Coordinates of C-alpha atoms in Angstrom, one line a residue:
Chain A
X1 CA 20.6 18.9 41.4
X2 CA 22.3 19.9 38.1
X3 CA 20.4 19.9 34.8
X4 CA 21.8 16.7 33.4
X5 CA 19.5 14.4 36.0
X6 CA 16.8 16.8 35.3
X7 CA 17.5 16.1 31.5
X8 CA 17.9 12.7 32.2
X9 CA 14.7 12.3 34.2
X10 CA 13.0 14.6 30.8
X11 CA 15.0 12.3 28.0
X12 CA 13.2 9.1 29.8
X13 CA 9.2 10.4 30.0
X14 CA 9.8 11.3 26.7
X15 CA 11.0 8.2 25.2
X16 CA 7.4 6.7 27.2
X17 CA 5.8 9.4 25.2
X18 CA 7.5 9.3 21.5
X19 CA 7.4 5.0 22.1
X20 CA 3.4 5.4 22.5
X21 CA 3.2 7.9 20.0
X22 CA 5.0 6.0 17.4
X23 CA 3.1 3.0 17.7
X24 CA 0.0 5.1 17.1
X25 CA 1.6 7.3 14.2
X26 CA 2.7 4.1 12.4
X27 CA -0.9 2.8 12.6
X28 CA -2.0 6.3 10.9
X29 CA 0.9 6.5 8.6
X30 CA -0.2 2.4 7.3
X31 CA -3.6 3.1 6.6
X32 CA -2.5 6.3 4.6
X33 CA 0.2 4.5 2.8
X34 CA -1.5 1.7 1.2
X35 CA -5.3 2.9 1.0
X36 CA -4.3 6.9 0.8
X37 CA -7.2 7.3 3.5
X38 CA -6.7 10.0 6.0
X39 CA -8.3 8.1 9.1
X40 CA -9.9 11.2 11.6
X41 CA -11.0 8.4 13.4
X42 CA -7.8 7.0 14.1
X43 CA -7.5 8.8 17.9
X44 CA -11.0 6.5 18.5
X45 CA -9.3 3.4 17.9
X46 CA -6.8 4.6 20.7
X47 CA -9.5 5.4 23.0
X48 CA -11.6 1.7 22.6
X49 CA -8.3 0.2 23.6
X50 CA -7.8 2.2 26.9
X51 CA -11.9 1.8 27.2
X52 CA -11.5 -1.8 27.0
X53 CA -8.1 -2.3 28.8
X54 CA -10.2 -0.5 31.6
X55 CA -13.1 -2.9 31.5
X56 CA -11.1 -6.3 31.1
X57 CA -9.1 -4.8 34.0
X58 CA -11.9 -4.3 36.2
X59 CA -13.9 -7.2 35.0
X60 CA -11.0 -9.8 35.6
X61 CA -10.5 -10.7 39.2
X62 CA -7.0 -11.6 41.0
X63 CA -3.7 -9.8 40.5
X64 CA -3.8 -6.7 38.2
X65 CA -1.9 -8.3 35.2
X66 CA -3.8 -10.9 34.7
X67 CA -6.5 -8.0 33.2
X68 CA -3.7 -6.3 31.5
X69 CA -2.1 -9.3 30.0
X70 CA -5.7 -10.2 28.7
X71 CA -6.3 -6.5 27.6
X72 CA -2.9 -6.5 25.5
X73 CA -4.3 -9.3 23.7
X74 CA -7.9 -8.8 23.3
X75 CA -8.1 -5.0 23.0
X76 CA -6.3 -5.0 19.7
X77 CA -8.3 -7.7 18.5
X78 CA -11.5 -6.5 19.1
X79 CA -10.5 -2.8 17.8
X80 CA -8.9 -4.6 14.6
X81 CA -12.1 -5.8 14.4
X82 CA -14.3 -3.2 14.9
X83 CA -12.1 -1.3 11.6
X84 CA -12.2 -4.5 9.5
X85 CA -15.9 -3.9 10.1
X86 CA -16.2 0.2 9.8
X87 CA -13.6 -0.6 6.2
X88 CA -16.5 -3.3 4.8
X89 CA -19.5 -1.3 5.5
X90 CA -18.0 2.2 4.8
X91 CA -14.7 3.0 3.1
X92 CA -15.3 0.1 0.9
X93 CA -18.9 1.3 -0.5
X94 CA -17.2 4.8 -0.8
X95 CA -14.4 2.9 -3.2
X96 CA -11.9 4.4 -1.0
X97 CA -12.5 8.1 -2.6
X98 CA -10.0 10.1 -0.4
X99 CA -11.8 13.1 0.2
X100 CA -15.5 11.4 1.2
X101 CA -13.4 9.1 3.8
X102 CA -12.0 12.0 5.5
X103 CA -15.9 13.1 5.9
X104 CA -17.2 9.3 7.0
X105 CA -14.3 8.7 8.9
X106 CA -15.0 12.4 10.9
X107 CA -18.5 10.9 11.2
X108 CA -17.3 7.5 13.1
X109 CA -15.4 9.4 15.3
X110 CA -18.7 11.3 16.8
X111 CA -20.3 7.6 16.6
X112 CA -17.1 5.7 18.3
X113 CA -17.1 8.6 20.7
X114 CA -20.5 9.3 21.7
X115 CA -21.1 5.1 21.8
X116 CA -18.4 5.1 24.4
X117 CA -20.1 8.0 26.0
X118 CA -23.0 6.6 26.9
X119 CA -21.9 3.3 27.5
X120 CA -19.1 3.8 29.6
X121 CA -19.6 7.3 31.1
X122 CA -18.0 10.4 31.3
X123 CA -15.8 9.9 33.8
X124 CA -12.0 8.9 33.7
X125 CA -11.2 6.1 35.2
X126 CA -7.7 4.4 36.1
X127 CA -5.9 1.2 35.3
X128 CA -3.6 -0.4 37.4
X129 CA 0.0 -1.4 36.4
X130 CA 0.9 -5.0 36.1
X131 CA 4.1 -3.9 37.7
X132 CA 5.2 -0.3 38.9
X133 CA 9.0 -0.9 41.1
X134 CA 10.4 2.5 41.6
X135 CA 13.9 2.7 39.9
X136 CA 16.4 5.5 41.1
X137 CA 18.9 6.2 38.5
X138 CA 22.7 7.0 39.9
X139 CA 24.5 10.2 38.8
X140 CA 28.1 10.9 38.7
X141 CA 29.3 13.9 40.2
X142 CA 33.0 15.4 40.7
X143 CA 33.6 16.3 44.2
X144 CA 36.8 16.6 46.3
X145 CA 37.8 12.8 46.2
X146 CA 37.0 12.4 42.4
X147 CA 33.9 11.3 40.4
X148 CA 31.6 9.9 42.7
X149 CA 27.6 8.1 42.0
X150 CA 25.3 9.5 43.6
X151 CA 21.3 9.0 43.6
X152 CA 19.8 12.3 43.5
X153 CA 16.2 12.5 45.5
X154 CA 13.4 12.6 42.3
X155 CA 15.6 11.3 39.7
X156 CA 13.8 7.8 38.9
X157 CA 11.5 6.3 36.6
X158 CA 9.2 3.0 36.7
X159 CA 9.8 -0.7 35.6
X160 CA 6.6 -0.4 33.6
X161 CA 7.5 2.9 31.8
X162 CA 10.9 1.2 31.1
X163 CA 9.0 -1.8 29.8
X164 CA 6.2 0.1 27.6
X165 CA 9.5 1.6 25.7
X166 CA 11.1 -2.0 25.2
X167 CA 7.1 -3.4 24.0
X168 CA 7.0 -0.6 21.9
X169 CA 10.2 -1.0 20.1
X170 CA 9.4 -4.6 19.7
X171 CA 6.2 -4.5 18.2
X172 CA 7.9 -1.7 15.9
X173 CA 10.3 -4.2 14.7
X174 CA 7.3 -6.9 14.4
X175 CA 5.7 -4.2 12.0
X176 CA 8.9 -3.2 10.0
X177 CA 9.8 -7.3 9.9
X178 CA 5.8 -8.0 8.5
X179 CA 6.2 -5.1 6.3
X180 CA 10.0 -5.7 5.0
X181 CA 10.1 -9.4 5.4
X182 CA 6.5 -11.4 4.9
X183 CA 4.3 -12.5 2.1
X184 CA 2.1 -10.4 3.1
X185 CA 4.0 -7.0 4.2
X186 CA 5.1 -7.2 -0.1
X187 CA 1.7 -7.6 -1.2
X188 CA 0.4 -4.9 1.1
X189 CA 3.7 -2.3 -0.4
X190 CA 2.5 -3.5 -3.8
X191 CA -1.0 -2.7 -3.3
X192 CA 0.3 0.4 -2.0
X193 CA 2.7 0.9 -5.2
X194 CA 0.0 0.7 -7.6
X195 CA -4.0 -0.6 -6.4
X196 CA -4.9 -1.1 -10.3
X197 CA -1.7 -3.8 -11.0
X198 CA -2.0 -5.2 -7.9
X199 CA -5.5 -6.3 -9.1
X200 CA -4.2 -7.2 -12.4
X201 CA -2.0 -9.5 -10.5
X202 CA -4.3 -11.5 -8.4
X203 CA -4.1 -9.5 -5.6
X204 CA -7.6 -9.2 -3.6
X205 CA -6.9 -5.2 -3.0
X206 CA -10.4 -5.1 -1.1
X207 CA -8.9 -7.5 1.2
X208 CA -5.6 -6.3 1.7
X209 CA -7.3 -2.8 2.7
X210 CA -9.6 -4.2 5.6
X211 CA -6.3 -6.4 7.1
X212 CA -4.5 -3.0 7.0
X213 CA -7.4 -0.7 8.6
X214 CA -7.7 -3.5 11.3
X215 CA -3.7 -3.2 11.8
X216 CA -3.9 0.3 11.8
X217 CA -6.5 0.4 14.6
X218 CA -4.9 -2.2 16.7
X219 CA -1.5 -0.8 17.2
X220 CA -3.5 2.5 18.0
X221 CA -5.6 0.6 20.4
X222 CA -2.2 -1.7 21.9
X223 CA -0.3 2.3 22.5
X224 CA -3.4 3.0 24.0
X225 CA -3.6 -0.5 26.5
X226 CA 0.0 0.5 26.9
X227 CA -0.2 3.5 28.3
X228 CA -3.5 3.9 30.3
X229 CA -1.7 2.9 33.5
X230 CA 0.2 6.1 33.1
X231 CA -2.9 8.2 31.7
X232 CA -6.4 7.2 32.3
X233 CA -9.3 5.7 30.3
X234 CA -11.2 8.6 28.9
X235 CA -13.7 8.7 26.2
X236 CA -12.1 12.3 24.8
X237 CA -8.7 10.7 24.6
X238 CA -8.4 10.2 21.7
X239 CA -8.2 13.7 20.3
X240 CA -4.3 14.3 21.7
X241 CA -3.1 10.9 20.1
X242 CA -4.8 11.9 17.0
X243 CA -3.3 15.3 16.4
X244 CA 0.2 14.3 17.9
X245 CA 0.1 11.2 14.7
X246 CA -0.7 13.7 12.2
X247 CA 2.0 16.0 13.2
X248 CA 4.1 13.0 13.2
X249 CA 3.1 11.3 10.2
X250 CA 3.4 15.1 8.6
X251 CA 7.1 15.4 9.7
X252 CA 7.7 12.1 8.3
X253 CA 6.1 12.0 5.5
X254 CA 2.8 10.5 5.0
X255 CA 2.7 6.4 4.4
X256 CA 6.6 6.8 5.5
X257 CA 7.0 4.0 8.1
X258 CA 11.0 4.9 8.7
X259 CA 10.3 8.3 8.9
X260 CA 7.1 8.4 11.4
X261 CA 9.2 6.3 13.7
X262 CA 12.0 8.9 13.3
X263 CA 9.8 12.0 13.4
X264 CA 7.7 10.3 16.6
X265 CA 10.7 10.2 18.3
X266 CA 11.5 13.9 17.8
X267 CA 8.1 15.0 18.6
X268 CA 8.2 13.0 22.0
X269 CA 11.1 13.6 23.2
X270 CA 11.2 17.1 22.6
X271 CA 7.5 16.9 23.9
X272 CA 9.3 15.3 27.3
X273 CA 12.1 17.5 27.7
X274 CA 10.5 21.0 26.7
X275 CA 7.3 19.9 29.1
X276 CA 10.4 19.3 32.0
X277 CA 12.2 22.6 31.6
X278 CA 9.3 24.2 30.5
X279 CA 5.9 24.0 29.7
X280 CA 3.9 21.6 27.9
X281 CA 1.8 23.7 26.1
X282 CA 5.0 25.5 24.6
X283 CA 6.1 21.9 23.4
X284 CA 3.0 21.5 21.9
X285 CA 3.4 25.3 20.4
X286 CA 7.0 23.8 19.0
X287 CA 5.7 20.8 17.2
X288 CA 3.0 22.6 15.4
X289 CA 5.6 25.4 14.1
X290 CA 7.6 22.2 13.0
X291 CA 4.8 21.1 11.2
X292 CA 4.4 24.5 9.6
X293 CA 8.0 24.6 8.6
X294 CA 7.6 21.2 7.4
X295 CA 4.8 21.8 5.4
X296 CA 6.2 25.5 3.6
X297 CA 9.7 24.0 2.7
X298 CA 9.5 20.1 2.5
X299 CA 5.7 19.1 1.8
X300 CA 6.7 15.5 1.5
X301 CA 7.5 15.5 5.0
X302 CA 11.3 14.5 6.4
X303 CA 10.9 10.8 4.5
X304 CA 8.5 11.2 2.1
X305 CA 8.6 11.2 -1.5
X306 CA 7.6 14.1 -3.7
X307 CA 4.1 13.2 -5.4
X308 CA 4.0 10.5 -3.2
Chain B
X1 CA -10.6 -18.5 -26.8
X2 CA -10.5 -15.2 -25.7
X3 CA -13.7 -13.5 -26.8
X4 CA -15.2 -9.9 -26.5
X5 CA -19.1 -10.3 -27.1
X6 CA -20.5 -6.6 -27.5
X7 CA -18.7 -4.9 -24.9
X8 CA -19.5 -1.6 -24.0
X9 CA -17.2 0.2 -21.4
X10 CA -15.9 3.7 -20.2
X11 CA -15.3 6.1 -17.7
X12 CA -18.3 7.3 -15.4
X13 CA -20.2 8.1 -18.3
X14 CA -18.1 8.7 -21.0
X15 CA -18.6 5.6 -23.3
X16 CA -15.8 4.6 -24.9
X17 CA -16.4 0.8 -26.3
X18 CA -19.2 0.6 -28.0
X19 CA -20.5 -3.0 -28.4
X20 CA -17.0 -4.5 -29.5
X21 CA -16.9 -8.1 -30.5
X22 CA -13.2 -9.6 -30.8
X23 CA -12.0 -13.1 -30.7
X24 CA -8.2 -14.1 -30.3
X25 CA -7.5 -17.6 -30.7
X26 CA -4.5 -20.1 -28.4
X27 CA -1.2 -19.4 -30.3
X28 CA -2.6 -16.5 -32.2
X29 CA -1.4 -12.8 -32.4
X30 CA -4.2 -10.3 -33.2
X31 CA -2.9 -7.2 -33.3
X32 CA -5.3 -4.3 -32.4
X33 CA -5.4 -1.0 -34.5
X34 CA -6.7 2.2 -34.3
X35 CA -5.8 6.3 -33.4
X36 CA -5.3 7.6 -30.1
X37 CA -8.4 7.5 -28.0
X38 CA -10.3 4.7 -30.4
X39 CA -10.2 2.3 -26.9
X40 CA -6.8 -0.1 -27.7
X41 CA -6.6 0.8 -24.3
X42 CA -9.8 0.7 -22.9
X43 CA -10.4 -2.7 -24.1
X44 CA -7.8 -4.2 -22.3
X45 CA -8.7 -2.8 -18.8
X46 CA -11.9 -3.8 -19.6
X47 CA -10.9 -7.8 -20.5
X48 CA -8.7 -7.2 -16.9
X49 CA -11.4 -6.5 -15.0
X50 CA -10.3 -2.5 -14.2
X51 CA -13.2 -1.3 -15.4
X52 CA -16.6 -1.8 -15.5
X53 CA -19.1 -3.2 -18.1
X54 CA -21.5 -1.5 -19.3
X55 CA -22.5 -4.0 -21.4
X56 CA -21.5 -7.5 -23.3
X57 CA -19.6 -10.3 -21.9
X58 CA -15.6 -11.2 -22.0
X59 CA -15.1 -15.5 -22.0
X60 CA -12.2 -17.5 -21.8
X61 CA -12.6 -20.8 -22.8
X62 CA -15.7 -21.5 -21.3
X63 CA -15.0 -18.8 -18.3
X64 CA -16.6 -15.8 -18.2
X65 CA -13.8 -13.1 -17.3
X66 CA -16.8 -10.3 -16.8
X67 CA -18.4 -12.1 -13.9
X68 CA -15.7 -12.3 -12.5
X69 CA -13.7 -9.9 -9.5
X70 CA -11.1 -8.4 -10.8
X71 CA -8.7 -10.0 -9.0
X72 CA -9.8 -13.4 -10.4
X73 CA -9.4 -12.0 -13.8
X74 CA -4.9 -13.1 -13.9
X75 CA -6.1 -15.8 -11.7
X76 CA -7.3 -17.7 -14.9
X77 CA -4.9 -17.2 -16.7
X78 CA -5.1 -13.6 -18.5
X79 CA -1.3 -12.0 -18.3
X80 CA -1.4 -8.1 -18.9
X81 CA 1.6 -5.8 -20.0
X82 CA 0.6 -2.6 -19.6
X83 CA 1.3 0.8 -21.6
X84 CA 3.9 2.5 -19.7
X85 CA 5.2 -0.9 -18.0
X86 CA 3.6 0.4 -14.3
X87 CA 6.0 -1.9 -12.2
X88 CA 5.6 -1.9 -8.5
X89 CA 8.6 0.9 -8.6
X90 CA 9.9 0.5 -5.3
X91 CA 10.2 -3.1 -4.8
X92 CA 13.1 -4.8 -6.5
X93 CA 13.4 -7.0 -9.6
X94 CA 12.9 -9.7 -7.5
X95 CA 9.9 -9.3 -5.8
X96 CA 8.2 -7.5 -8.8
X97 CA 8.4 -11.3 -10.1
X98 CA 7.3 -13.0 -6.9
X99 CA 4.3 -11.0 -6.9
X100 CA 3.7 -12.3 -10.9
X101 CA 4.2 -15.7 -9.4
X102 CA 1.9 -15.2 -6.6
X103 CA -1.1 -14.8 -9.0
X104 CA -1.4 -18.4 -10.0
X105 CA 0.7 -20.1 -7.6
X106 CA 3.6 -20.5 -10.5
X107 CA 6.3 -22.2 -8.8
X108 CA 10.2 -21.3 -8.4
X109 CA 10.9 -23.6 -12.0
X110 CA 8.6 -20.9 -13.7
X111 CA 10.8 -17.9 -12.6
X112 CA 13.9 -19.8 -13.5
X113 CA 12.2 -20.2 -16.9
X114 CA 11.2 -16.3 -16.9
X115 CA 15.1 -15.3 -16.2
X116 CA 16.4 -17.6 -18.7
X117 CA 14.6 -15.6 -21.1
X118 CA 15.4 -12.2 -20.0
X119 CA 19.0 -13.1 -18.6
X120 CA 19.4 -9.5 -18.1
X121 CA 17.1 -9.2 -14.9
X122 CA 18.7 -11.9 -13.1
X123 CA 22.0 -9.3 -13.3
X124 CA 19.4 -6.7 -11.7
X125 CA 17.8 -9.0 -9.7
X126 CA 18.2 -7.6 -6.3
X127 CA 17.5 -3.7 -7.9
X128 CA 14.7 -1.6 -8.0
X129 CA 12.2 -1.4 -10.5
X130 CA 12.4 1.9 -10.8
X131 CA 16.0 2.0 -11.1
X132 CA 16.2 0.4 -14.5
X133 CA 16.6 1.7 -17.8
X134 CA 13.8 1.5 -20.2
X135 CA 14.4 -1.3 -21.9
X136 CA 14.9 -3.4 -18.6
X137 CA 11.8 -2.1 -17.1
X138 CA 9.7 -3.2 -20.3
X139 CA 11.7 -6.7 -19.7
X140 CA 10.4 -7.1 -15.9
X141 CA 7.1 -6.1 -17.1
X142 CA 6.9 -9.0 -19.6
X143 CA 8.5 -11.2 -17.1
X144 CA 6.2 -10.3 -14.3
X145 CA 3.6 -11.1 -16.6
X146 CA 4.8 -14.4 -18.0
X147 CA 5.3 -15.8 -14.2
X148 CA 1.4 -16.6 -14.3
X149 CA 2.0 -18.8 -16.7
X150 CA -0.5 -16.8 -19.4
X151 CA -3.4 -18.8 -21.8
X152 CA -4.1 -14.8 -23.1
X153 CA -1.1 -12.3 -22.8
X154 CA -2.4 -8.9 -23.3
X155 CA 0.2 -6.5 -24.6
X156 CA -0.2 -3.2 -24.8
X157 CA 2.8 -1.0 -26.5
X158 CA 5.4 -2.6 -25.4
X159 CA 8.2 -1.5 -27.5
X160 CA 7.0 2.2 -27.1
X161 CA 10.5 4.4 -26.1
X162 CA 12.8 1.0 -26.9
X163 CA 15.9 1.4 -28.7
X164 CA 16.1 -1.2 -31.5
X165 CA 18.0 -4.2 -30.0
X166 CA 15.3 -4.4 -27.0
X167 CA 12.2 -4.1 -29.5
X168 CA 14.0 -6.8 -31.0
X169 CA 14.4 -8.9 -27.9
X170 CA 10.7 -8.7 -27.0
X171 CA 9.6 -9.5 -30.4
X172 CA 11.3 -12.9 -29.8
X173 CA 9.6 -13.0 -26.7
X174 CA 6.4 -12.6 -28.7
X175 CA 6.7 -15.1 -31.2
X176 CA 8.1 -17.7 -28.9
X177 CA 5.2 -17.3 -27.0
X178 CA 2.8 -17.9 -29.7
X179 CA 4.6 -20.9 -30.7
X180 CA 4.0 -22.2 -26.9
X181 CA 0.3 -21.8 -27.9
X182 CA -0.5 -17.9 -26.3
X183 CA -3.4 -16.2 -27.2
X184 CA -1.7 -12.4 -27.7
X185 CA -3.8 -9.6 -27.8
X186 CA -1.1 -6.4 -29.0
X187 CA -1.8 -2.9 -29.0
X188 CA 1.1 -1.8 -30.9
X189 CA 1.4 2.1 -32.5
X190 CA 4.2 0.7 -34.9
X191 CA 2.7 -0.3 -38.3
X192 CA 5.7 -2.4 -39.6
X193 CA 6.3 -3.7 -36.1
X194 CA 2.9 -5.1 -36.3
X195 CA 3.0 -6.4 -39.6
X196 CA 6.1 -8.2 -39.1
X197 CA 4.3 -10.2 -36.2
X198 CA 0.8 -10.3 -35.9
X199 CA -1.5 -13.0 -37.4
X200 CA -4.4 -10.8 -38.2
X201 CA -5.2 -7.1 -37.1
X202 CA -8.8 -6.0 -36.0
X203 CA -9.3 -2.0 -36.3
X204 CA -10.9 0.1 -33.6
X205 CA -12.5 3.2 -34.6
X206 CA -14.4 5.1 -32.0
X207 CA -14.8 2.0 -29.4
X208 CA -16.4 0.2 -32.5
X209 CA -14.7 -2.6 -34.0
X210 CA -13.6 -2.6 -37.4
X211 CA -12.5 -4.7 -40.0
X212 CA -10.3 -7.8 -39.0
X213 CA -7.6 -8.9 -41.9
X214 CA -5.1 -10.9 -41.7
X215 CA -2.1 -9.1 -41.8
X216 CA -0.4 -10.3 -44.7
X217 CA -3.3 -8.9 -46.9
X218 CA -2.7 -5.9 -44.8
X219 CA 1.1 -6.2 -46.1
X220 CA -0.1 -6.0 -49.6
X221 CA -2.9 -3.2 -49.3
X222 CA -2.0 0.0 -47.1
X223 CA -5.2 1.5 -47.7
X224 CA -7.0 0.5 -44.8
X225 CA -4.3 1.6 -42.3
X226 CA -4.8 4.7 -44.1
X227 CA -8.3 4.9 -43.1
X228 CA -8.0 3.6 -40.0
X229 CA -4.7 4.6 -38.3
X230 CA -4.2 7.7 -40.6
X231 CA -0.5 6.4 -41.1

């Protein structure tokens, strides 16, 4: 086989990869951009979801997506939750002070983590696709009688790898249409504009914060339902999705929704097609140099404005 | 019917008001006086809600503004103008003034209203706030202010940086607005603009108030600005 398949075959894991990752960067890069609070715990959300996708999946009898059509719903909502809560009796009685949530939100992590620990074990446990059809994808090759398709042996992907790319982009475009478009996206880029106005102005910041950690949390904890038929439910999960979101959101530029998308993209699909050709830990070696370079020569990340 | 009962406020524990009474009455301009630092400032945030009381109580009418959350504060009726206009920079002219409407659930006739009389912002209407000139910026800020229909405006500097015609404009805004019945409360650095519009002025020396004269006596006796403003 020639290296465009093989490129191919890379290009399409890591569009699975940066489609996950960007739903779980934006998530990161919302809860910075309107409260300025660096959430360490962020990579926990991502794990409750696959936790709970695991246990609605095992819990619910009959055919596989009934659980995972439940979990897609559910395990956002309950995460969301669970950060409405941790914002009210937390972050909110720390008046949102951005360097002591970096240390309480380190300290939910160990609690989210070691909860999930002893509850649900240390073991990692699969999910089941709704749907998994093999898809072979044709080549075209020039031989003697002209350009011919052809369907090289190992170059396919998975109808539900195709589809967690298409739900990703759509709930991306449900975020960017909330955001850009809703009564509420413009008083959460207000708040975000200026917290002190947005009081003066009727705006219930205390309110608008909690709605934003729960969002933030529950389109960690949907990337996470998304893709735990691929991975597996783990309670140290979270730790990959965590740093992989702050390299993005760093490349971005942090509380730049355009840019994370953008910079998730690069990140995964380089992620795919270096992991292909070469080795996943030099894609990971690649990304953090990024960062690096990001960070000496634009601090404000790809996106991001200076000083903001 | 706004009234400042000996409030005390500040930052952490820097005290800056200490024990200021005021009172501004509907369809009255008090203008408040005093040097940098003396808590012009200060005292607004504090009637907004932005900061905490020490001490003392804030009414309107018969509402106490201090027990209040502060985002309830605009929600009866307190419009603030802030010093250095602090729109919502990146969202347009536009939704700046949806968000003003927002506060009190002013409908679409009161930002029709609030465009007629800054005709200018309904050429920018679809711009950034942060892409206007000065003068336009104070404008939005006024307007944004206006669209919760205001018992109390509080104004403070807003004709700092304007070039003449625009310090103009607002003053008209101003006095139209106190003919409507407005309480104003105006921080205002400018002796003879404040003279030329406020009913009485109130000095502020050290978060302590001062003497309250009404300003034409003020007109015909500088020597209490003197003392007070050091002008």
């Amino acid at each position: 086989m020639d290296l465009g398949p093989y490129l191919v075959l890379a290009t399409l894991e890591g569009a699975v990869t940066a489609a996950v990752l960007a739903l779980t960067a934006v998530g990161l890069s919302l809860v910075f951009g309107v409260m300025r609070v660096v959430n360490i715990a962020h990579g926990e959300f991502f794990m409750l979801g696959a936790v709970i996708a695991w246990a609605l999946a095992h819990g619910l009898s009959g055919h596989p997506a009934v659980g995972f059509a439940v979990a897609l719903v559910v395990a956002p909502l309950v995460v969301g939750a669970l950060a409405v809560a941790a914002d009210m009796t937390i972050l909110k009685r720390l008046d949102y002070d951005p360097e002591r949530t970096i240390v309480a939100t380190i300290g939910l992590l160990y609690i989210i983590q070691q909860l999930t620990l002893m509850g649900y074990g240390p073991d990692a446990r699969p999910v089941a696709a709704p749907f998994n059809t093999r898809l072979a994808i044709p080549w075209f090759e020039k031989g003697a009688e002209g350009w011919q398709m052809i369907w090289p042996w190992g170059l396919g992907t998975t109808s539900y790898k195709l589809a967690v790319i298409a739900a990703a982009v759509a709930v991306l475009c449900a975020v960017w249409a909330l955001m850009a478009r809703s009564r509420i996206g413009l008083v959460m880029r207000a708040t975000q504009s200026d917290r002190e106005m947005a009081l003066a102005f009727g705006i219930p910041v205390e309110r608008v914060y909690a709605l934003v950690f729960g969002l933030g949390a529950g389109l960690a904890a949907l990337a996470a339902v998304l893709i735990v038929p691929i991975q597996q439910a783990h309670y140290l999960m979270g730790a990959d999705p965590l740093l992989l979101s702050f390299v993005v959101v760093i490349i971005g530029g942090l509380g730049s929704l355009p840019g994370t998308v953008v910079a998730a993209v690069l990140i995964g699909l380089s992620d795919g097609i270096i992991s292909v050709f070469f080795s996943p830990t030099l894609a990971k070696i690649l990304a953090t140099l990024l960062v690096g370079l990001v960070l000496v020569f634009r601090p404000q990340g790809l996106f991001g404005k200076r000083g903001g | 019917m706004l009234r400042l009962d000996r409030v005390s406020a500040g930052y952490g524990r820097a005290q800056v008001l200490r024990a200021l009474s005021l009172e501004v009455k509907a369809g009255e301009i008090l203008c408040l006086l005093g040097r940098n630092g003396a808590g012009k400032t200060t005292c607004m945030r504090a009637i907004m809600g932005l900061l905490p009381l020490m001490s003392g109580r804030i009414w309107l009418d018969k509402t106490e503004l201090s027990a209040l959350a502060p985002h309830q504060v605009p929600r009866t009726g307190v419009g603030y103008v802030p010093q250095g206009r602090r729109l919502f920079a990146e969202l347009t002219v536009a939704q700046n003034i949806e968000i003003g409407l927002m506060a009190r659930g002013s409908g679409p006739e009161v930002r029709e209203e609030v465009l007629d009389l800054f005709p200018r912002l309904r050429e920018r209407y679809h711009q950034r706030a942060q892409t206007l000139s000065g003068g336009e910026q104070q404008m939005l800020a006024t307007a944004r202010a206006l669209c919760l229909r205001p018992k109390v405006l509080l104004l403070d500097e807003p004709t700092e940086g304007l070039q003449p015609s625009m310090i103009a404009a607002i003053r008209e805004v101003i006095v139209g607005l106190r003919h409507k019945g407005v309480a104003i409360l105006l921080v205002e650095q400018r002796v003879d603009a404040v003279l030329s519009v406020a009913d009485r002025v109130a000095f502020i020396e050290n978060g302590q108030g001062g003497v309250v004269m009404r300003a034409e006596d003020l007109r015909a006796d500088h020597t209490i600005i003197d003392r007070y403003v050091g002008v």
